Short mmCIF file of C-alpha atoms in Angstrom, two decimals:
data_model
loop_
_atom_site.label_atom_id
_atom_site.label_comp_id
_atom_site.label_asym_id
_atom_site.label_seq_id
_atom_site.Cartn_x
_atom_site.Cartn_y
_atom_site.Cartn_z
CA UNK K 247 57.91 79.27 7.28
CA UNK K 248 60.20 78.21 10.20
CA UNK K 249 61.11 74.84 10.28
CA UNK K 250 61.66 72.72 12.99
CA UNK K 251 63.59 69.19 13.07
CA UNK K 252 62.00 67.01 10.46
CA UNK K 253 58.39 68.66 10.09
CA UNK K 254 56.88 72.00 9.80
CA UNK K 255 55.85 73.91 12.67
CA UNK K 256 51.78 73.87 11.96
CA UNK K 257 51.66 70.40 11.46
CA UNK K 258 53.45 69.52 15.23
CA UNK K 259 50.78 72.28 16.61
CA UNK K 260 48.17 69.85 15.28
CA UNK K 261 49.43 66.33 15.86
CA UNK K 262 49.27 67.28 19.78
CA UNK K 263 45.41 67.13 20.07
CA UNK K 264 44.00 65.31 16.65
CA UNK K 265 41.82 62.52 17.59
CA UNK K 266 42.64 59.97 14.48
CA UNK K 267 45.71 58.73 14.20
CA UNK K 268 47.25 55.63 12.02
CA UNK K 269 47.32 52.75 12.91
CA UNK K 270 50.98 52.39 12.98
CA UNK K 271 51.42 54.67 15.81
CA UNK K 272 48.65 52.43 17.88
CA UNK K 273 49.29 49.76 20.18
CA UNK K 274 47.98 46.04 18.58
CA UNK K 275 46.11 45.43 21.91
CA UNK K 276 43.90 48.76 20.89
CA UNK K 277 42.94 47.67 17.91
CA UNK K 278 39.86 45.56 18.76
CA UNK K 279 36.90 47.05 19.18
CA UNK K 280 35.45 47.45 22.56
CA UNK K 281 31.85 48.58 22.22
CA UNK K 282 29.40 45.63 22.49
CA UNK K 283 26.58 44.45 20.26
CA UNK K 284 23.57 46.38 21.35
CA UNK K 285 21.35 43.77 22.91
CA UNK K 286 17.95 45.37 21.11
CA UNK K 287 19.90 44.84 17.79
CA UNK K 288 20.25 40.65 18.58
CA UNK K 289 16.72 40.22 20.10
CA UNK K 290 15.42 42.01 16.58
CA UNK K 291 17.37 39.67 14.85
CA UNK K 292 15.98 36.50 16.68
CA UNK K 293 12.66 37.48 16.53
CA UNK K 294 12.72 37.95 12.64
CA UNK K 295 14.21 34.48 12.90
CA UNK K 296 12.21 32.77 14.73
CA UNK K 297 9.01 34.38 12.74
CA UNK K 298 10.86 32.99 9.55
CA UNK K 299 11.37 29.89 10.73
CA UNK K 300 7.74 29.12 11.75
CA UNK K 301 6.70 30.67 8.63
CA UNK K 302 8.10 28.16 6.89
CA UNK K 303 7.83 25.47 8.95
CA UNK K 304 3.82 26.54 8.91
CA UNK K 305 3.87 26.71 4.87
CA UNK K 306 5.39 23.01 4.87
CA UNK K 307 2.61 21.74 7.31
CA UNK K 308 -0.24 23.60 5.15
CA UNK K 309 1.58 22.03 1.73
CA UNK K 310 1.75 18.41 3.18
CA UNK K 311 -0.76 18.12 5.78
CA UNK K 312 -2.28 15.16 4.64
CA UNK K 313 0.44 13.51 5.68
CA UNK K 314 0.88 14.54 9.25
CA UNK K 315 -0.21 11.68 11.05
CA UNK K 316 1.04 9.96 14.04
CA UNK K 317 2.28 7.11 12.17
CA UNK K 318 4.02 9.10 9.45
CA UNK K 319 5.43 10.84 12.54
CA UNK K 320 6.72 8.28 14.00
CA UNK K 321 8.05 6.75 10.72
CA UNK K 322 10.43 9.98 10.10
CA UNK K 323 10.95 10.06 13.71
CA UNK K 324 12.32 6.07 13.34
CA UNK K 325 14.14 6.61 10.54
CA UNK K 326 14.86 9.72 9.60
CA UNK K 327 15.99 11.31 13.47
CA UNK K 328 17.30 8.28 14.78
CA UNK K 329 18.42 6.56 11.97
CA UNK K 330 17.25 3.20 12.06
CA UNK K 331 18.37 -0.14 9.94
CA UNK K 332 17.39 0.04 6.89
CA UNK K 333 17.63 -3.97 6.86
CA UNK K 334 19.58 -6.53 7.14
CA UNK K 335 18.80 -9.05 4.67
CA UNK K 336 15.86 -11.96 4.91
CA UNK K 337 14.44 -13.63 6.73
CA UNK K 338 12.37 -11.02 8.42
CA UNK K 339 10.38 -12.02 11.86
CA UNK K 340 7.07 -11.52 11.70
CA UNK K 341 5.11 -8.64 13.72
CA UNK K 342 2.49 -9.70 15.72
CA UNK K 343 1.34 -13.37 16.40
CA UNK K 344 -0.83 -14.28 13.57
CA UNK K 345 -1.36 -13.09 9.67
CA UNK K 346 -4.10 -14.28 8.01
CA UNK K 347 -2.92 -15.54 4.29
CA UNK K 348 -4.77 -13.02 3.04
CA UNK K 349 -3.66 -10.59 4.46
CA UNK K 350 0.02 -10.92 2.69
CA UNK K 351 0.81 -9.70 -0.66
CA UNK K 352 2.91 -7.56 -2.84
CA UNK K 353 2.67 -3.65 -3.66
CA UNK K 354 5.01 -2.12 -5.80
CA UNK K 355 7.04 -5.48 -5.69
CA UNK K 356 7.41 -5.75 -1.75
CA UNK K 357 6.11 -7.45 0.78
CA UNK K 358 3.10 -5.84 2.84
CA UNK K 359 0.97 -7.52 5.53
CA UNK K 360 -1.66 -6.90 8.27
CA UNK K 361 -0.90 -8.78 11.61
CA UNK K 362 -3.71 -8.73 14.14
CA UNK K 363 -1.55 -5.81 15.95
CA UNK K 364 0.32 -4.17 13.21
CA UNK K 365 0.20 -3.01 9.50
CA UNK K 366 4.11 -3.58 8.14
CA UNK K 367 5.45 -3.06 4.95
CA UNK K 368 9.27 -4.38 4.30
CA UNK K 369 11.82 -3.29 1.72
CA UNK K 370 13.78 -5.60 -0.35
CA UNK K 371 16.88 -5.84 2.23
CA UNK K 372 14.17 -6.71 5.38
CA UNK K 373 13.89 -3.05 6.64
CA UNK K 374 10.62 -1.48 7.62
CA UNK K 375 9.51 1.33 4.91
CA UNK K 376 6.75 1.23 7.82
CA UNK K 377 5.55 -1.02 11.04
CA UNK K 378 2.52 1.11 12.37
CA UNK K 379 0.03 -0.73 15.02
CA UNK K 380 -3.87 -1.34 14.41
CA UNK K 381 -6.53 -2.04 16.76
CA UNK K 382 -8.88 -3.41 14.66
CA UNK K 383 -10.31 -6.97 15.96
CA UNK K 384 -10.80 -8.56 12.22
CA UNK K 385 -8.22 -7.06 9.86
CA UNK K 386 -8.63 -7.19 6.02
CA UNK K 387 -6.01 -6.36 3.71
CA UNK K 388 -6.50 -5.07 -0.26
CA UNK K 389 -3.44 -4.27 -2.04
CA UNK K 390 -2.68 -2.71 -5.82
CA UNK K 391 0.06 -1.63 -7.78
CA UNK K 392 0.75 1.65 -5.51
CA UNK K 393 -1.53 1.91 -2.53
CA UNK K 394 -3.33 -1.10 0.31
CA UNK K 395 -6.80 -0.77 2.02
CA UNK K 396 -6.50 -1.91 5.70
CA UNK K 397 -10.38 -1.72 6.67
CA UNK K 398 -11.68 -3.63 10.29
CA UNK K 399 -14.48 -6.24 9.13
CA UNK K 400 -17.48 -5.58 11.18
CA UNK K 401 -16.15 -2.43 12.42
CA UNK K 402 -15.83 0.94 11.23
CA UNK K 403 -12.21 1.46 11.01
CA UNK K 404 -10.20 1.82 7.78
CA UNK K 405 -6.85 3.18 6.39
CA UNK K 406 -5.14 3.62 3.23
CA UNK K 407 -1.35 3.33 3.11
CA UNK K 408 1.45 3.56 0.05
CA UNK K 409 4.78 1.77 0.76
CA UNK K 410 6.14 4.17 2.81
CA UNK K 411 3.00 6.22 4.48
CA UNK K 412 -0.57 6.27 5.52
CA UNK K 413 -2.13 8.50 3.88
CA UNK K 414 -5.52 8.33 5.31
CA UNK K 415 -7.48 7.51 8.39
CA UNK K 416 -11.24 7.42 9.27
CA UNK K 417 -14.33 5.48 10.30
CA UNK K 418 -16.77 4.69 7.87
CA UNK K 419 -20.70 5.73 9.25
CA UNK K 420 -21.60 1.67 9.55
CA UNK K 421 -20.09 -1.37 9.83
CA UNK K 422 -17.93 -2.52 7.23
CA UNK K 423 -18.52 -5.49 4.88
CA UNK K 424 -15.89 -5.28 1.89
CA UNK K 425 -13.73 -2.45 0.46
CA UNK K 426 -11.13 -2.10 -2.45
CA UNK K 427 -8.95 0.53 -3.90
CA UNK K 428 -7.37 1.03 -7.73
CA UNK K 429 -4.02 2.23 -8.63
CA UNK K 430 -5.24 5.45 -9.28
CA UNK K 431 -5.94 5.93 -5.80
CA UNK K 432 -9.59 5.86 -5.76
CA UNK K 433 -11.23 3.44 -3.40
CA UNK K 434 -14.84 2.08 -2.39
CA UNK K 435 -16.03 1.00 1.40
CA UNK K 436 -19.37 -1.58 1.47
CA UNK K 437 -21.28 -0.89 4.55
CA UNK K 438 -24.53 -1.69 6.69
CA UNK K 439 -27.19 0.62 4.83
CA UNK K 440 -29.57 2.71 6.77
CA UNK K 441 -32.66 1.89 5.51
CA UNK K 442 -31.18 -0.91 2.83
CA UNK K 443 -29.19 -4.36 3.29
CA UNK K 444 -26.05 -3.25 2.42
CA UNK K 445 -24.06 0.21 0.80
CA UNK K 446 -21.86 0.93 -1.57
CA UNK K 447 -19.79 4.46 -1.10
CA UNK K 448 -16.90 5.35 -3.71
CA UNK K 449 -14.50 8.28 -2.44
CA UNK K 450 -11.56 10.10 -4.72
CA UNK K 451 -8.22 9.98 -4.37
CA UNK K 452 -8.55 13.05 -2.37
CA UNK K 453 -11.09 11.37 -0.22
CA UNK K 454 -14.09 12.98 -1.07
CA UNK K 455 -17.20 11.00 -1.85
CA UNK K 456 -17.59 10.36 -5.33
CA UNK K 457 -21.01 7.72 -5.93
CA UNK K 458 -23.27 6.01 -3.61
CA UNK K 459 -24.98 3.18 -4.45
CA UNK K 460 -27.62 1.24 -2.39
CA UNK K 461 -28.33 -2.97 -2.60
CA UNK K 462 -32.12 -3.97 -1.15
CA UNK K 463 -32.18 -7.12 -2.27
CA UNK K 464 -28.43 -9.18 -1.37
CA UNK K 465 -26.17 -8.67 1.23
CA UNK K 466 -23.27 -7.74 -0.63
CA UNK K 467 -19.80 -8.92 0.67
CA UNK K 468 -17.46 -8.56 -2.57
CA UNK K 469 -16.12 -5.59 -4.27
CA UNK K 470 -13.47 -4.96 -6.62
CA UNK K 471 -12.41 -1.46 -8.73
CA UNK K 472 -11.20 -1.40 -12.39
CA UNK K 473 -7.95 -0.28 -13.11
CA UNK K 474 -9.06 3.35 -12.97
CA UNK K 475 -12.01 3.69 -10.00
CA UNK K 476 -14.80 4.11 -12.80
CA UNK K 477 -16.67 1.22 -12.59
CA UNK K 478 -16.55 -2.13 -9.88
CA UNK K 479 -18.56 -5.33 -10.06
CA UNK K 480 -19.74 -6.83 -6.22
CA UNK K 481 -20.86 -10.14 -5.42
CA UNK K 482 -23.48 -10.51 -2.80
CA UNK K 483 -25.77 -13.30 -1.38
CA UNK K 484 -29.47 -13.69 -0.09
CA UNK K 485 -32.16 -16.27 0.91
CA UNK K 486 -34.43 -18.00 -1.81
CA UNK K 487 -36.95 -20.73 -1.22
CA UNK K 488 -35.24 -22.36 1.41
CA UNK K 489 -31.38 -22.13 0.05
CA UNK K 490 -29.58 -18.86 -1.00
CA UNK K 491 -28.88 -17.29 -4.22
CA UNK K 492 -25.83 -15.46 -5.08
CA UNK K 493 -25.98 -11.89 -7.35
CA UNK K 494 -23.00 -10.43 -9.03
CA UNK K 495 -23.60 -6.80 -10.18
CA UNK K 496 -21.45 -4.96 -12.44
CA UNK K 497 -21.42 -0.71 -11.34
CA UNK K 498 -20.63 2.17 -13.58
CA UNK K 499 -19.98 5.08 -11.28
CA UNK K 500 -21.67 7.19 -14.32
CA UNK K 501 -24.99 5.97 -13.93
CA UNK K 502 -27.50 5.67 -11.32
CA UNK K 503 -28.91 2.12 -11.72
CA UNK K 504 -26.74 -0.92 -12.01
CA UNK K 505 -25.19 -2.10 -15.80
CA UNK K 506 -25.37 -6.05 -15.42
CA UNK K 507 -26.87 -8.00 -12.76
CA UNK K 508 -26.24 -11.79 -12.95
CA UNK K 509 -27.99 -14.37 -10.32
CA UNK K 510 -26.44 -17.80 -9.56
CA UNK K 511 -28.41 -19.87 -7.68
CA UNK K 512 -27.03 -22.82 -4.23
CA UNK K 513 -23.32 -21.40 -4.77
CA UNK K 514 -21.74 -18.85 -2.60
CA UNK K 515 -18.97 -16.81 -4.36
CA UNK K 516 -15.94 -16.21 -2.35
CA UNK K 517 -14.02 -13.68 -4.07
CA UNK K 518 -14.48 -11.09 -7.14
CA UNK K 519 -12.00 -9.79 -9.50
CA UNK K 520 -12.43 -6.41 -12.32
CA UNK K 521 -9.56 -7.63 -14.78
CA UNK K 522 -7.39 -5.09 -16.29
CA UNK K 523 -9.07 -6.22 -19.80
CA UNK K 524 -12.34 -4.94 -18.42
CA UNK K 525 -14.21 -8.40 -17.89
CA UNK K 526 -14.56 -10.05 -14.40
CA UNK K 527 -14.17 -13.33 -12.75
CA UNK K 528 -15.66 -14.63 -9.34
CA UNK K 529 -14.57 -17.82 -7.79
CA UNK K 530 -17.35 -19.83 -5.85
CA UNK K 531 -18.13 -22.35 -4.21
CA UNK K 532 -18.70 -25.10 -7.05
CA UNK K 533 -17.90 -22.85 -9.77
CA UNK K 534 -15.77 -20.37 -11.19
CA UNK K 535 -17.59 -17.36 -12.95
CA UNK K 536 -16.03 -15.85 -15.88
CA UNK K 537 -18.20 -12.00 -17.09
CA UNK K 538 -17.98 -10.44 -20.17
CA UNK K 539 -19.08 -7.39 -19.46
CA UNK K 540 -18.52 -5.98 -22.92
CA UNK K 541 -20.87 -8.52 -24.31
CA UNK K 542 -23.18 -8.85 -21.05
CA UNK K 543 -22.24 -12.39 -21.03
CA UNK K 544 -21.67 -14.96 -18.24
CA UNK K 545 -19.54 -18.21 -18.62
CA UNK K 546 -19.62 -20.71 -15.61
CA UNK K 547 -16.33 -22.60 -15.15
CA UNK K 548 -17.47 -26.04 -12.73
CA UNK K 549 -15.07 -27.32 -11.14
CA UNK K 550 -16.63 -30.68 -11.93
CA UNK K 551 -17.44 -32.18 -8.54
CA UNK K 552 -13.72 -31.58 -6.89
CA UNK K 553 -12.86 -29.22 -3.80
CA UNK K 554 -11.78 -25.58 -4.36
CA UNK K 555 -8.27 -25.91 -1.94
CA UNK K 556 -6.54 -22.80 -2.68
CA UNK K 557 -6.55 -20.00 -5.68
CA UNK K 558 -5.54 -17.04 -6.59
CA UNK K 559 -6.57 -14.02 -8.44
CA UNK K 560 -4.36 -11.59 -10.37
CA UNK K 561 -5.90 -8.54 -12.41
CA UNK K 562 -3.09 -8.74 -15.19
CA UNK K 563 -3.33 -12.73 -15.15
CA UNK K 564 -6.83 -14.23 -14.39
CA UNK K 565 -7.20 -16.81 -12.19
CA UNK K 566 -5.45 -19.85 -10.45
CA UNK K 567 -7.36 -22.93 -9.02
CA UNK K 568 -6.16 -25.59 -6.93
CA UNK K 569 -9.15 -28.20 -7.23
CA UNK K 570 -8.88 -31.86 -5.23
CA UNK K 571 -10.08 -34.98 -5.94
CA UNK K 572 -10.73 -35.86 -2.51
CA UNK K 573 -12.23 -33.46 0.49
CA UNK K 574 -9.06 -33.96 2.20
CA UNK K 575 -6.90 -31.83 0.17
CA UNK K 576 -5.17 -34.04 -1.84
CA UNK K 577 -4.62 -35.22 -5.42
CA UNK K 578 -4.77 -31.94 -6.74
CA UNK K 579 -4.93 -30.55 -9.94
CA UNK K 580 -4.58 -26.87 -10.92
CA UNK K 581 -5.83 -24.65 -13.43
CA UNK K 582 -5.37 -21.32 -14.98
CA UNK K 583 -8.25 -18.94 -16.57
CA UNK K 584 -6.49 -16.79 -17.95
CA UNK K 585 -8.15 -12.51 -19.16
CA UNK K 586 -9.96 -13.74 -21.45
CA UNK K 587 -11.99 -16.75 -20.19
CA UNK K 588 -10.31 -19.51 -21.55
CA UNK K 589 -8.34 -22.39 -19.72
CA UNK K 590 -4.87 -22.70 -20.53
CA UNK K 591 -2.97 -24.15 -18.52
CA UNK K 592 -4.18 -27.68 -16.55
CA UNK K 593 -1.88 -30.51 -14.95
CA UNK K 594 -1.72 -33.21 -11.95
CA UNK K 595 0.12 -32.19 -9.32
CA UNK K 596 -0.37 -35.71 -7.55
CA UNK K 597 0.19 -33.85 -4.24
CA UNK K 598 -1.43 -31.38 -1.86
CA UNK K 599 -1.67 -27.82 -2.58
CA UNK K 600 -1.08 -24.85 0.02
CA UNK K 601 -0.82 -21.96 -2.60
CA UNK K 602 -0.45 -21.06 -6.18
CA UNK K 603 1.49 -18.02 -8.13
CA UNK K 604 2.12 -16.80 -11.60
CA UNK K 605 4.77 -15.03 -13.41
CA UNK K 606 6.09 -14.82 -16.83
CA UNK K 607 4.10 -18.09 -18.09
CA UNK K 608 5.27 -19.57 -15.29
CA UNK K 609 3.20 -21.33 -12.18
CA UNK K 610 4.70 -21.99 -9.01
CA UNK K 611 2.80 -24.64 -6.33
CA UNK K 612 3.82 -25.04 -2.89
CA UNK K 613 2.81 -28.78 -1.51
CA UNK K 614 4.05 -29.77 1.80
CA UNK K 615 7.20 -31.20 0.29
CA UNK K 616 8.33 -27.64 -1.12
CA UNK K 617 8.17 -25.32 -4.01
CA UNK K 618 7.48 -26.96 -7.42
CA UNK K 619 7.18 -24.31 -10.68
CA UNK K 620 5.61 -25.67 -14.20
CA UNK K 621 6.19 -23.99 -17.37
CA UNK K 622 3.19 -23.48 -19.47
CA UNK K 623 3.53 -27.17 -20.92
CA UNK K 624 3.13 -28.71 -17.50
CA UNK K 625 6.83 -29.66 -16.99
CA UNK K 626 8.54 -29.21 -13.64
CA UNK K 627 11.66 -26.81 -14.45
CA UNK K 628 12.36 -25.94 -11.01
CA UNK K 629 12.21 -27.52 -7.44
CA UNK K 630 13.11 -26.00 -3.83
CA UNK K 631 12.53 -27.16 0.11
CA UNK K 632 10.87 -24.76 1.97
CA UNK K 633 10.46 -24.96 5.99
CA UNK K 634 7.27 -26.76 6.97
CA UNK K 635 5.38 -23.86 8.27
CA UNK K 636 5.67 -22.45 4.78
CA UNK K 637 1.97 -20.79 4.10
CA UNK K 638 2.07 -18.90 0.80
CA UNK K 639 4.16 -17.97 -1.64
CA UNK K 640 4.52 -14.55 -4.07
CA UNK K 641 6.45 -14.14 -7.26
CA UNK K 642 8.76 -11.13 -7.39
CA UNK K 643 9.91 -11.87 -10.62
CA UNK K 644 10.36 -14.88 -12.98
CA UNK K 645 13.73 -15.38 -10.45
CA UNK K 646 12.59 -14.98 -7.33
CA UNK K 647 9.39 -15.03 -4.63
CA UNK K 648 8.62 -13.96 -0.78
CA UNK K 649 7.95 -16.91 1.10
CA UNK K 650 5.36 -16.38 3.89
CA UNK K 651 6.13 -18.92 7.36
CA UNK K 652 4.12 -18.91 10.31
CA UNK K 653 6.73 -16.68 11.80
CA UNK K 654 8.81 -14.92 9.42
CA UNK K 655 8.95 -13.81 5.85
CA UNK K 656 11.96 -14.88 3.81
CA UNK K 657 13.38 -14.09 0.30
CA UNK K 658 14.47 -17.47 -2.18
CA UNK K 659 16.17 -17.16 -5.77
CA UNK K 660 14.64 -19.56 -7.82
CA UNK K 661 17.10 -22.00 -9.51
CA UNK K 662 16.09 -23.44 -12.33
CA UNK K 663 16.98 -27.19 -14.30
#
C-alpha cells in the first residue's frame, strides 16, 4: 500500500467527506447545541405538573377539610404568609370594647377570651395563636383543658375553637340557652324545644349528634359535661305556687330517662359544675349544692345569711366562694369546697372581694387594694398592687397568673415572703 506523508492513502480518501469528526478538530463556538427544546415536549411537561400539583393540593384539602375555614384561612394567611409577631411580651390590649368576666379564662394554660366583636386567644409572649371576629349580640364563653365553646345566648350561633383554630361552625335549630364541651372534644348545646320547654342535644367530637334529651317541666339554663362527654348534670328553674323552684338533673347519655333529679325550692342556681371525681356542685343563690351522684345524695352548703360576691368553679378543685357580711360587698370571707364536699379552707379577708383563684393549695383574692394569696392555713404569704381596673385574676402556675383590666391583659410573677 502506497503511502503518502504521514497517513495511508484510504484513510485521506475518507476523512474528505465523513460527517463525525473529534472534537479537537472543531471550533469551541460549535460545540453548543443549536436545536431548541420542542415546545410540545415543555407544554407536556407543565401540564403533568400542574395536574400533580392540584392533585395534591386536592388530597390535602380532602385530608384536612375540616379545617378550611375562613378564619383558619386567615390565621395561616396572618401568620404563616406574612409573617406576623409572634408577641412582644405583656401587657396585651384588649380586642374589642368590653369582655364580660366570664368570658376570660385559661385553655391549655393561656389566656382565651370572647369580646363582644372578637374571639382571641394569646400565647405566652402576647401574640395571637388567633383573633377571629363574631357577630353574635350576647357572647358566652366555655373553656376546658384543650378546646372553648363560643355559643350566642338567645341566638343560634355557636363555634368550637382549640388554641390555635376553629374547628367548627354552625347554628343550632333554636335558640340557645346553655352549652358545654369536655376535653375529649365532645360537646352539648341546650335549646328552645319544639314541642317541650327546653332541649338538650349532645354531638361527637366529629360533630355528629350523639343523645337528645327533652325537659317539660323546668327551663333549663345550666349544663356541664364530665371529663369524658358520657354523662352531664343541668340545672334548670320553673314556677311553683307563687315563687319558683329550681331542678338539678344528673344525665347519662346511656339511658333514655334521667339518673337523679333533685328539686330545691325559692333559690335560683347560677352555675353547675361535673367534677373530675364524678360528683357535682351548683352554686345558688343562698346556697351552695354539693351531689353525690355515686350515692344519689345531696348536701346543701348555706351560705348562712351573707351575699354570694364572687366564686369560682374548677373541675380538678371544687369550688371558691366569696360570701359578705354586708349587701355592699364588703367584709368578706371566703371559702373553699373542695371534690369531695367538705370545707377546707375558710378565713376573713376584712376587705372586698373582686375574684378568687386556686393553685397548688394556694388561694389568691384580688380586693381593690391588690392581689393577696393565703396558704391553706389562712396566712398571707404573698402581696402585689394591681392597676385599679383590675377585674379577675387566673393562676398559671403556683408562680404566676393573667391579670384581666378593663383594657388589657397582663402577665405578673408572683413573689412570695
Amino acid at each position: 500500500m502506497k503511502r503518502k506523508k504521514g497517513r495511508y492513502q484510504h484513510n485521506d480518501k475518507k476523512a474528505v467527506n465523513r460527517k463525525y469528526m473529534s472534537y479537537e478538530d472543531v471550533p469551541i463556538q460549535d460545540y453548543e447545541d443549536t436545536e431548541p427544546v420542542p415546545k410540545n415536549l415543555t407544554k407536556k411537561f407543565l401540564k403533568v405538573f400542574l395536574i400533580l400539583f392540584l392533585a395534591v393540593v386536592a388530597l390535602l384539602a380532602v385530608m384536612n377539610i375540616e379545617y378550611l375555614t375562613p378564619e383558619n384561612i386567615s390565621h395561616w394567611f396572618q401568620y404563616d404568609l406574612l409573617g406576623k409577631s409572634e408577641g412582644n411580651g405583656y401587657p396585651v390590649n384588649l380586642s374589642g370594647t368590653n369582655i364580660n368576666t366570664n368570658n376570660f379564662d385559661l385553655m391549655d394554660g393561656v389566656p382565651v377570651y370572647c369580646s363582644d366583636t372578637s374571639v382571641v386567644v394569646l400565647n405566652s409572649n402576647g401574640g395571637e395563636y388567633q383573633n377571629n371576629q363574631h357577630a353574635f349580640a350576647n357572647p358566652t364563653l366555655k373553656t376546658t383543658s384543650g378546646y372553648s365553646i363560643i355559643y350566642n345566648i338567645g341566638a343560634t350561633g355557636y363555634k368550637i375553637i382549640d388554641k390555635k383554630n376553629t374547628i367548627y361552625s354552625a347554628s343550632a335549630d333554636k335558640n340557645i340557652f346553655s352549652a358545654d364541651i369536655c376535653s375529649k372534644g365532645v360537646y352539648a348545646i341546650l335549646t328552645q324545644g319544639d314541642d317541650y320547654l327546653a332541649k338538650l342535644t349532645v354531638y361527637r367530637s366529629d360533630n355528629l349528634e350523639k343523645y337528645t334529651y327533652s325537659f317539660a317541666d323546668y327551663y333549663v339554663n345550666n349544663i356541664s359535661l364530665n371529663k369524658d362527654g358520657s354523662r352531664a348534670v343541668v340545672s334548670g328553674v320553673s314556677a311553683k305556687n307563687g315563687g319558683f323552684i329550681s331542678v338539678i338533673y344528673v344525665l347519662d347519655f346511656s339511658q333514655n330517662s334521667y339518673l337523679q333529679k333533685y328539686e330545691i325550692d325559692n333559690t335560683y342556681i347560677y352555675e353547675i359544675c361535673y367534677l373530675d371525681n364524678g360528683n357535682a356542685i351548683a352554686v345558688g343563690e343562698n346556697a351552695a349544692y354539693y351531689i353525690n351522684i355515686n350515692d344519689s345524695k345531696k348536701s346543701d352548703i348555706s351560705y348562712n345569711k351573707q351575699t354570694l360576691t364572687s366564686y369560682t368553679l374548677d373541675r380538678s378543685s371544687g369550688l371558691l366562694l366569696s360570701l359578705s357580711t354586708n349587701p355592699d360587698g364588703r367584709e368578706c370571707n371566703v371559702s373553699r369546697i373542695n371534690p369531695d364536699g367538705n370545707i377546707d379552707f375558710n378565713l376573713n379577708t376584712g376587705t372586698k372581694v373582686l375574684s378568687l383563684d386556686y393553685c397548688d393549695d394556694k388561694i389568691a383574692v384580688l380586693t381593690p387594694s391588690g392581689i393577696k394569696i393565703y396558704d391553706n392555713s389562712g396566712k398571707i404569704i404573698s402581696t402585689s398592687e394591681v392597676p385599679s381596673d383590675t377585674r379577675k385574676i387566673c393562676f398559671i402556675n403556683s408562680d404566676s397568673m393573667y391579670i384581666l383590666g378593663k383594657s388589657e391583659v397582663s402577665k405578673a410573677d408572683i413573689k412570695y415572703k
